[in-house]
PDB file of C-alpha atoms in Angstrom:
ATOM      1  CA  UNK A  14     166.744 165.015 324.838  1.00 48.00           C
ATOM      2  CA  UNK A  15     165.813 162.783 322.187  1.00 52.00           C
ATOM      3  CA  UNK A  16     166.957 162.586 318.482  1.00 51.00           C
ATOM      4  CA  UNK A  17     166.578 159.535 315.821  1.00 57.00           C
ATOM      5  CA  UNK A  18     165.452 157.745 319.200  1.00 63.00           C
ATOM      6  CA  UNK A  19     167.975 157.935 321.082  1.00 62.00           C
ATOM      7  CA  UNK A  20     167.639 159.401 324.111  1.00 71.00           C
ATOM      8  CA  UNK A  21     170.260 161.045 326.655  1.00 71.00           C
ATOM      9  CA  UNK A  22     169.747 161.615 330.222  1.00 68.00           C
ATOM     10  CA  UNK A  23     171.703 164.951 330.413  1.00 73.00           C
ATOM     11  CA  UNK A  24     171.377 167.801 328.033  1.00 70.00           C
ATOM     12  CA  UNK A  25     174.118 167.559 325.210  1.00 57.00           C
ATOM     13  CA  UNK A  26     174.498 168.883 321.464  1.00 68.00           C
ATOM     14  CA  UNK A  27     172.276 167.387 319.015  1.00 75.00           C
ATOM     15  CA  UNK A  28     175.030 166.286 316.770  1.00 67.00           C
ATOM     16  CA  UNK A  29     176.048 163.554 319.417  1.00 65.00           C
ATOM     17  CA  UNK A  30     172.882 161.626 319.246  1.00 62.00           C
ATOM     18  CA  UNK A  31     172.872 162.335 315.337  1.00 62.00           C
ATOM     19  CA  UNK A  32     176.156 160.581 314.736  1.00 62.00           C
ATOM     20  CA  UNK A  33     175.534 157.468 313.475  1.00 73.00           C
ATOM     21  CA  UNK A  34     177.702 154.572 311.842  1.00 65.00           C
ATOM     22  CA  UNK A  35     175.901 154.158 308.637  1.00 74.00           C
ATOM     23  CA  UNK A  36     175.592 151.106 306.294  1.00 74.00           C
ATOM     24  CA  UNK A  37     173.321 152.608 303.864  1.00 78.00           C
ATOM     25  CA  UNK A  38     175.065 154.800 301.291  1.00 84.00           C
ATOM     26  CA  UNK A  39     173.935 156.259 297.926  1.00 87.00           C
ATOM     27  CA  UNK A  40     177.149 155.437 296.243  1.00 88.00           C
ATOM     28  CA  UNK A  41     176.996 159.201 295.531  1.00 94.00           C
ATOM     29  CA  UNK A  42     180.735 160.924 295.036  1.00 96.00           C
ATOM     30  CA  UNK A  43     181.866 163.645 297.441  1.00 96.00           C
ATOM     31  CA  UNK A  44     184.227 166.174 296.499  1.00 96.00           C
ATOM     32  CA  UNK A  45     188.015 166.382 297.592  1.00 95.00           C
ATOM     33  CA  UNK A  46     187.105 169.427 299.538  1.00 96.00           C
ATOM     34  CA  UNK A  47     184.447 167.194 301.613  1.00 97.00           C
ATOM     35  CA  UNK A  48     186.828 165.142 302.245  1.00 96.00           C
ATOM     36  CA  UNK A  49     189.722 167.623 303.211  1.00 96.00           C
ATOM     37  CA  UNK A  50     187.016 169.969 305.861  1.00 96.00           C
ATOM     38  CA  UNK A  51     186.746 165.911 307.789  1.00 94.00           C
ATOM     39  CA  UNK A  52     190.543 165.916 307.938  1.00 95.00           C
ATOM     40  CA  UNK A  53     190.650 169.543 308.849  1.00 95.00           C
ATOM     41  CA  UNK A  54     188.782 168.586 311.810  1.00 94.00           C
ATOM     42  CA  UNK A  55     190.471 165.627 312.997  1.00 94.00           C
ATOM     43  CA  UNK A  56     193.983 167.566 313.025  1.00 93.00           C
ATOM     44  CA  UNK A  57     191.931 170.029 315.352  1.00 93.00           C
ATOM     45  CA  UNK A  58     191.783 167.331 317.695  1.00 93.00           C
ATOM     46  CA  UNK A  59     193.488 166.983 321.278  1.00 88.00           C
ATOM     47  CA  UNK A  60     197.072 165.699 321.348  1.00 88.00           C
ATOM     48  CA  UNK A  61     199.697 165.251 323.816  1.00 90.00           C
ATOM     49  CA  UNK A  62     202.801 167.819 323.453  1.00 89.00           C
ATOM     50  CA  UNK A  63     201.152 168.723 320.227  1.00 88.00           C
ATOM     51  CA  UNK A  64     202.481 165.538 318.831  1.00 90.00           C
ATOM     52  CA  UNK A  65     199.818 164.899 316.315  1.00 92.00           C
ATOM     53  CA  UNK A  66     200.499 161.092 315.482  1.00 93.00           C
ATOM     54  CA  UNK A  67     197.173 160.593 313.690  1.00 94.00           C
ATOM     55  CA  UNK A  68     197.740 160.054 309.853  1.00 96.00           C
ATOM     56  CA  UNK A  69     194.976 158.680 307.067  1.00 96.00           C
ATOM     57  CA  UNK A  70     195.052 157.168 304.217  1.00 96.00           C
ATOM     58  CA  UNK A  71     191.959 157.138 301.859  1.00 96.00           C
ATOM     59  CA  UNK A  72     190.833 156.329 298.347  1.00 96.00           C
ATOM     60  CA  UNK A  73     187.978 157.806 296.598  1.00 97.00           C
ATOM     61  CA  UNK A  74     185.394 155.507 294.477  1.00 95.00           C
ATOM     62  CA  UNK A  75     186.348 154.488 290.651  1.00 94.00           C
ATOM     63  CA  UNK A  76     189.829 155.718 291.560  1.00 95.00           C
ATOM     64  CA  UNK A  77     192.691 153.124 291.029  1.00 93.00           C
ATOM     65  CA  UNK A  78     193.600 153.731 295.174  1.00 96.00           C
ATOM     66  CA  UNK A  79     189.811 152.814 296.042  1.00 97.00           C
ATOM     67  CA  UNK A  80     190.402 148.296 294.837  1.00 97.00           C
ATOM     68  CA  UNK A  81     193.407 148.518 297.154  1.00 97.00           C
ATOM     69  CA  UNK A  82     191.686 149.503 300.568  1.00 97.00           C
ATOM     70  CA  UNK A  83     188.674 147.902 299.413  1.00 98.00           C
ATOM     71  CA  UNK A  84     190.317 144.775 298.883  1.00 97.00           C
ATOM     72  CA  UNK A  85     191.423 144.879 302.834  1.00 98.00           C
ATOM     73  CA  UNK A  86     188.158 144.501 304.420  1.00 97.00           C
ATOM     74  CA  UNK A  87     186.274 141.122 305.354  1.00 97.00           C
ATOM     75  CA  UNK A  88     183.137 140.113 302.975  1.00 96.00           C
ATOM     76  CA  UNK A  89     180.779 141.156 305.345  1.00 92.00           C
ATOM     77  CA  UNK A  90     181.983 144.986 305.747  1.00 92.00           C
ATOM     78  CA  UNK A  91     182.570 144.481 301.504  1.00 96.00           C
ATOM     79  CA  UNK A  92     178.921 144.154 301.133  1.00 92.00           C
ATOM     80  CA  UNK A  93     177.778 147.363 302.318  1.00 89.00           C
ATOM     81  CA  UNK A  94     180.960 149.559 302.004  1.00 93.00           C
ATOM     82  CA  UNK A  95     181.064 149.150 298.243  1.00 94.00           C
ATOM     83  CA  UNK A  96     178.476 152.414 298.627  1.00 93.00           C
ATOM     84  CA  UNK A  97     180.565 154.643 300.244  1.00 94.00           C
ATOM     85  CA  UNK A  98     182.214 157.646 298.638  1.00 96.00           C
ATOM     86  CA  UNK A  99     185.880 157.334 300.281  1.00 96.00           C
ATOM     87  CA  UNK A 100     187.587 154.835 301.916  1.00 97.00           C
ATOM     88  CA  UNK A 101     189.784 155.479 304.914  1.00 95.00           C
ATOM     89  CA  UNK A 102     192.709 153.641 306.627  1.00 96.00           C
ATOM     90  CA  UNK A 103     193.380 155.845 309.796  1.00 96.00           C
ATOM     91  CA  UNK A 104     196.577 155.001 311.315  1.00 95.00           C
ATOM     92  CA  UNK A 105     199.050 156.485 314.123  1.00 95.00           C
ATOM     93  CA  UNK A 106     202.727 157.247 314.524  1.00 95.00           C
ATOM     94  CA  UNK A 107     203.980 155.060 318.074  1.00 96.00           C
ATOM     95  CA  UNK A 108     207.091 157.355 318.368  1.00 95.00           C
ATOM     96  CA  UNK A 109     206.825 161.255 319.568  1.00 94.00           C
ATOM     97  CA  UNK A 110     208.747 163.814 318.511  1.00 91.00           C
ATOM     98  CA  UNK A 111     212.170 163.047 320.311  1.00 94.00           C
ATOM     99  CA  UNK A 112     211.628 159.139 318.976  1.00 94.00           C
ATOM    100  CA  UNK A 113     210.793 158.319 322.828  1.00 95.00           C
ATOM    101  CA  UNK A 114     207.471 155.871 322.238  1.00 95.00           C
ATOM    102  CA  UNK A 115     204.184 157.578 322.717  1.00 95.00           C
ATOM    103  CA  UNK A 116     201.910 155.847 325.062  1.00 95.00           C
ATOM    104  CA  UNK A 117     198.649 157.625 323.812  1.00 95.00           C
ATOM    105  CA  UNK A 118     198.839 157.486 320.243  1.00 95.00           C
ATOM    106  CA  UNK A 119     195.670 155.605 319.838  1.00 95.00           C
ATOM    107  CA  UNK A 120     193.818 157.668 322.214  1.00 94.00           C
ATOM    108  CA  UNK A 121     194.606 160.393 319.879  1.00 95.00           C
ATOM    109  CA  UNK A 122     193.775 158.867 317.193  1.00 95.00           C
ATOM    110  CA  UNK A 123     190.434 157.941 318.285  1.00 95.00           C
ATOM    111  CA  UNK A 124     190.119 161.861 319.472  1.00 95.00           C
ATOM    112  CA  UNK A 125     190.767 163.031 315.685  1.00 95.00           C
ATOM    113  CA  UNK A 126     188.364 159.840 314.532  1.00 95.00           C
ATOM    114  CA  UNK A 127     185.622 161.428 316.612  1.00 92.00           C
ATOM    115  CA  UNK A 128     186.288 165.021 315.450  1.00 93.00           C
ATOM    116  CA  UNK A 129     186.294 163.630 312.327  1.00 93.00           C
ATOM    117  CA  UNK A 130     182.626 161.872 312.619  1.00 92.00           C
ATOM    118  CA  UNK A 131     180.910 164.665 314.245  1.00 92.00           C
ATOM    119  CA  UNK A 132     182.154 166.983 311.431  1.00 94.00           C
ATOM    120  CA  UNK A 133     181.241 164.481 308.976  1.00 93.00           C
ATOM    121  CA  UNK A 134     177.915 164.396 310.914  1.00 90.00           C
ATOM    122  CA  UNK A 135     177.820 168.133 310.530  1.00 92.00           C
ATOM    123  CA  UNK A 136     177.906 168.133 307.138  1.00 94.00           C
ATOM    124  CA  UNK A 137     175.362 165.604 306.218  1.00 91.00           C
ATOM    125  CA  UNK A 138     177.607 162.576 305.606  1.00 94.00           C
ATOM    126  CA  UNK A 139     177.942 159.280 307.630  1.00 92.00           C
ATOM    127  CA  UNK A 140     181.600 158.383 308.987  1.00 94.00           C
ATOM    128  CA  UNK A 141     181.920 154.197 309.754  1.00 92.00           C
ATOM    129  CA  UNK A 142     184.610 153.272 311.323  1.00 93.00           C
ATOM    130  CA  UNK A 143     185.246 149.395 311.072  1.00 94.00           C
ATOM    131  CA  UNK A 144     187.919 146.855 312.412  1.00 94.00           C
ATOM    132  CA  UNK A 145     186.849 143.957 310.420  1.00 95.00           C
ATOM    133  CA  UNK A 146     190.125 144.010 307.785  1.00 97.00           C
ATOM    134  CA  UNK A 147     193.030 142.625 307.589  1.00 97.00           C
ATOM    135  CA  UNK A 148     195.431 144.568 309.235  1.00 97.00           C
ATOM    136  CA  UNK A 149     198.851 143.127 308.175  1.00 97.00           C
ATOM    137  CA  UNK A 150     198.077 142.833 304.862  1.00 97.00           C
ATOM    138  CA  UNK A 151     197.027 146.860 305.108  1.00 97.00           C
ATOM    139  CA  UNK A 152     200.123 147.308 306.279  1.00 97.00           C
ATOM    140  CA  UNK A 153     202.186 145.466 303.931  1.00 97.00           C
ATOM    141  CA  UNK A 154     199.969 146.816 300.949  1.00 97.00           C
ATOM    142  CA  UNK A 155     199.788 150.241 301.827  1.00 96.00           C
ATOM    143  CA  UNK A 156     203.711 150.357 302.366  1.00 96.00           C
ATOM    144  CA  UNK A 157     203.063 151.309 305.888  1.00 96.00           C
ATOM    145  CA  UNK A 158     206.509 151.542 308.032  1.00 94.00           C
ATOM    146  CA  UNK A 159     207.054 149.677 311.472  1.00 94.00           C
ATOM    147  CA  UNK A 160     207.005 152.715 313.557  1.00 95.00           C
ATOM    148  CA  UNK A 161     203.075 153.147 313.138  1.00 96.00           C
ATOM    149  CA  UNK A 162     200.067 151.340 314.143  1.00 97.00           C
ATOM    150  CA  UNK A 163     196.955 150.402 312.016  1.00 98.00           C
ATOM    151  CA  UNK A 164     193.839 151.703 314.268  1.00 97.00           C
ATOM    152  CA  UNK A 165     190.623 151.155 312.079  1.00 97.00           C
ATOM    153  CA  UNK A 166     189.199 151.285 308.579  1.00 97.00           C
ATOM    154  CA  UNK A 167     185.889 153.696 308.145  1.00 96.00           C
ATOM    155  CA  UNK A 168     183.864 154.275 304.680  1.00 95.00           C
ATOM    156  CA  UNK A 169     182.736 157.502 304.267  1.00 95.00           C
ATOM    157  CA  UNK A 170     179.728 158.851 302.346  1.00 94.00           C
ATOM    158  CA  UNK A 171     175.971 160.512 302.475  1.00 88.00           C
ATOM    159  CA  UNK A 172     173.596 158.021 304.113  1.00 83.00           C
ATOM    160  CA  UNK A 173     170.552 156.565 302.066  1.00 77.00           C
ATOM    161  CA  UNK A 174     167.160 157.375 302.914  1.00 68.00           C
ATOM    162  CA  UNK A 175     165.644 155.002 300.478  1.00 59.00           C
ATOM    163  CA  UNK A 176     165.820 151.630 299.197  1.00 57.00           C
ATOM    164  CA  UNK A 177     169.356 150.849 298.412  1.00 57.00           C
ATOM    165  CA  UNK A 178     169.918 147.363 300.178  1.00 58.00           C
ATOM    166  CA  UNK A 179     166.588 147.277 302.781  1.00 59.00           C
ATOM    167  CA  UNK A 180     168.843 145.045 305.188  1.00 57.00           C
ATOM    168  CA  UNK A 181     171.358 147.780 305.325  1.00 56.00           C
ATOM    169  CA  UNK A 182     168.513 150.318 306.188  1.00 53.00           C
ATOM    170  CA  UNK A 183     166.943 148.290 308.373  1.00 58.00           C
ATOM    171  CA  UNK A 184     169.949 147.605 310.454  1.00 54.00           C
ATOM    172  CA  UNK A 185     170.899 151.619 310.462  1.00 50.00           C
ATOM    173  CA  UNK A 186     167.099 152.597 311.970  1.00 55.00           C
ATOM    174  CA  UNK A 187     168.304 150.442 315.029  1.00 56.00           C
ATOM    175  CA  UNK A 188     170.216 152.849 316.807  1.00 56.00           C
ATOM    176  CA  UNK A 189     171.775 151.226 319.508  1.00 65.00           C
ATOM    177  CA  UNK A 190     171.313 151.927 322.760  1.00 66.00           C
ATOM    178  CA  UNK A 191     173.889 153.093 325.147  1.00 63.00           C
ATOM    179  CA  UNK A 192     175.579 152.088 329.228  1.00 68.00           C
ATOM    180  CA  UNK A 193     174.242 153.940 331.485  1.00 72.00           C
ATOM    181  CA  UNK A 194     176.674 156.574 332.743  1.00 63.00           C
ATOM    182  CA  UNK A 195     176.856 154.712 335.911  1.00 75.00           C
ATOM    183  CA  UNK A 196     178.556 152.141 334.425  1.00 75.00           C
ATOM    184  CA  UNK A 197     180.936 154.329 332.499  1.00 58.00           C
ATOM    185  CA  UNK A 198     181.676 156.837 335.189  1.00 74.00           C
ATOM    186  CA  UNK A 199     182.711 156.727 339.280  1.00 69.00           C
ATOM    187  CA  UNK A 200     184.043 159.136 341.220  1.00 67.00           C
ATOM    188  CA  UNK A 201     187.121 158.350 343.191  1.00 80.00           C
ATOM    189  CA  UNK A 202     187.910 154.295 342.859  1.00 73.00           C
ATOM    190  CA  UNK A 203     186.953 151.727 340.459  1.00 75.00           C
ATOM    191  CA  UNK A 204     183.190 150.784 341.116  1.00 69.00           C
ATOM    192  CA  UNK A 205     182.406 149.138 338.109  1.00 77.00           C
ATOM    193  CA  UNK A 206     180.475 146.053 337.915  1.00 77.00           C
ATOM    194  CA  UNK A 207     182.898 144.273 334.748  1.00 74.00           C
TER     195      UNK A 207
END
C-alpha cells in the first residue's frame, strides 16, 4: 500500500500512512468541539487497571492561555507552531489508583497521544507532537504538581496546502521513511542489530 509516498509492506488502514506531523498550518481556528472529539479519543485509549493517568493541558490561539504554552517551546518549534490552532501540554499521573507508582504511565500516555493523532488525522487536522520545550519551566508555569510527569508538547491545527512558510511545506512533503519491521520486531530473544 502506498499513500502520500509512503509505502508499507503489509496491508494496514490508510489513516496510518496519512498521519503526519505537520509544520504547515493555516493559522485557521478550530472549534472547542474539535478539540474535545481528539480528547474523546485519547481517553478511549488502552490503560492498565483502567488507571487512565493521561491528562492535557491546551490553549487555543488569541486566548490569554495560548502566550503561556507558547512561551515554553524552543525558537525553532516557535517558528512554525505560531500557526497552529491549539496548543497542547500532554502530561501523566506517576501514581495509580492505590498511590502505589505506575510503571507504564508514559506508555499510556503515548497510547492516548496516538489515538489522539489518528483521530485528529481522521478529521482533517494535523497533531505534532514535540519535545523541544522547556520542561521545568512547564511545570513550574503551568502549576503542575510533583506526582506527574511532563511527556511532550504537540500543536494542533488543519495542515496548509499552500504557501504559508515554503520551508515548512517543503519539509512536511518529506515524509520520512520508516525501520524495517525486522529491525523493530523478533520473535523469541533479542536479535536486534542496536
Amino acid at each position: 500500500m502506498i499513500c502520500n509516498n509512503r509505502t508499507a509492506d503489509f496491508a494496514i488502514k490508510e489513516v496510518f500512512l496519512q498521519r503526519q506531523s505537520a509544520y504547515a498550518m493555516t493559522s485557521e481556528p478550530i472549534t472547542n468541539e474539535q478539540l474535545m472529539i481528539l480528547f474523546e479519543a485519547a481517553r478511549w485509549s488502552t490503560s492498565s487497571y483502567n488507571n487512565q493517568p493521561t491528562r492535557f493541558i491546551y490553549a487555543h490561539r488569541d486566548t490569554p492561555a495560548w502566550e503561556t504554552l507558547f512561551d515554553l517551546m524552543v525558537p525553532a518549534n516557535q517558528t512554525w507552531a505560531k500557526n497552529a490552532a491549539v496548543l497542547v501540554v500532554v502530561i501523566s499521573k506517576r501514581t495509580m489508583a492505590d498511590n502505589s507508582p505506575s510503571i507504564t504511565n508514559s506508555f499510556e500516555a503515548g497510547a492516548a497521544w496516538m489515538s489522539l493523532c489518528l483521530q485528529a488525522t481522521m478529521n482533517g487536522l494535523s497533531a505534532h507532537g514535540m519535545s523541544g520545550f522547556d520542561y521545568e519551566k512547564t511545570c513550574k508555569n503551568l502549576n503542575i504538581p510533583d506526582g506527574f510527569k511532563v511527556e511532550i508538547m504537540c500543536a494542533i491545527g488543519k495542515q496548509a496546502t499552500q504557501e504559508v512558510d515554503q520551508k515548512f511545506l517543503d519539509r512536511d512533503a518529506k515524509h520520512t521513511a520508516r525501520k524495517k519491521l525486522n529491525e523493530i520486531a523478533t520473535e523469541g530473544n533479542f536479535h536486534f542489530n542496536e
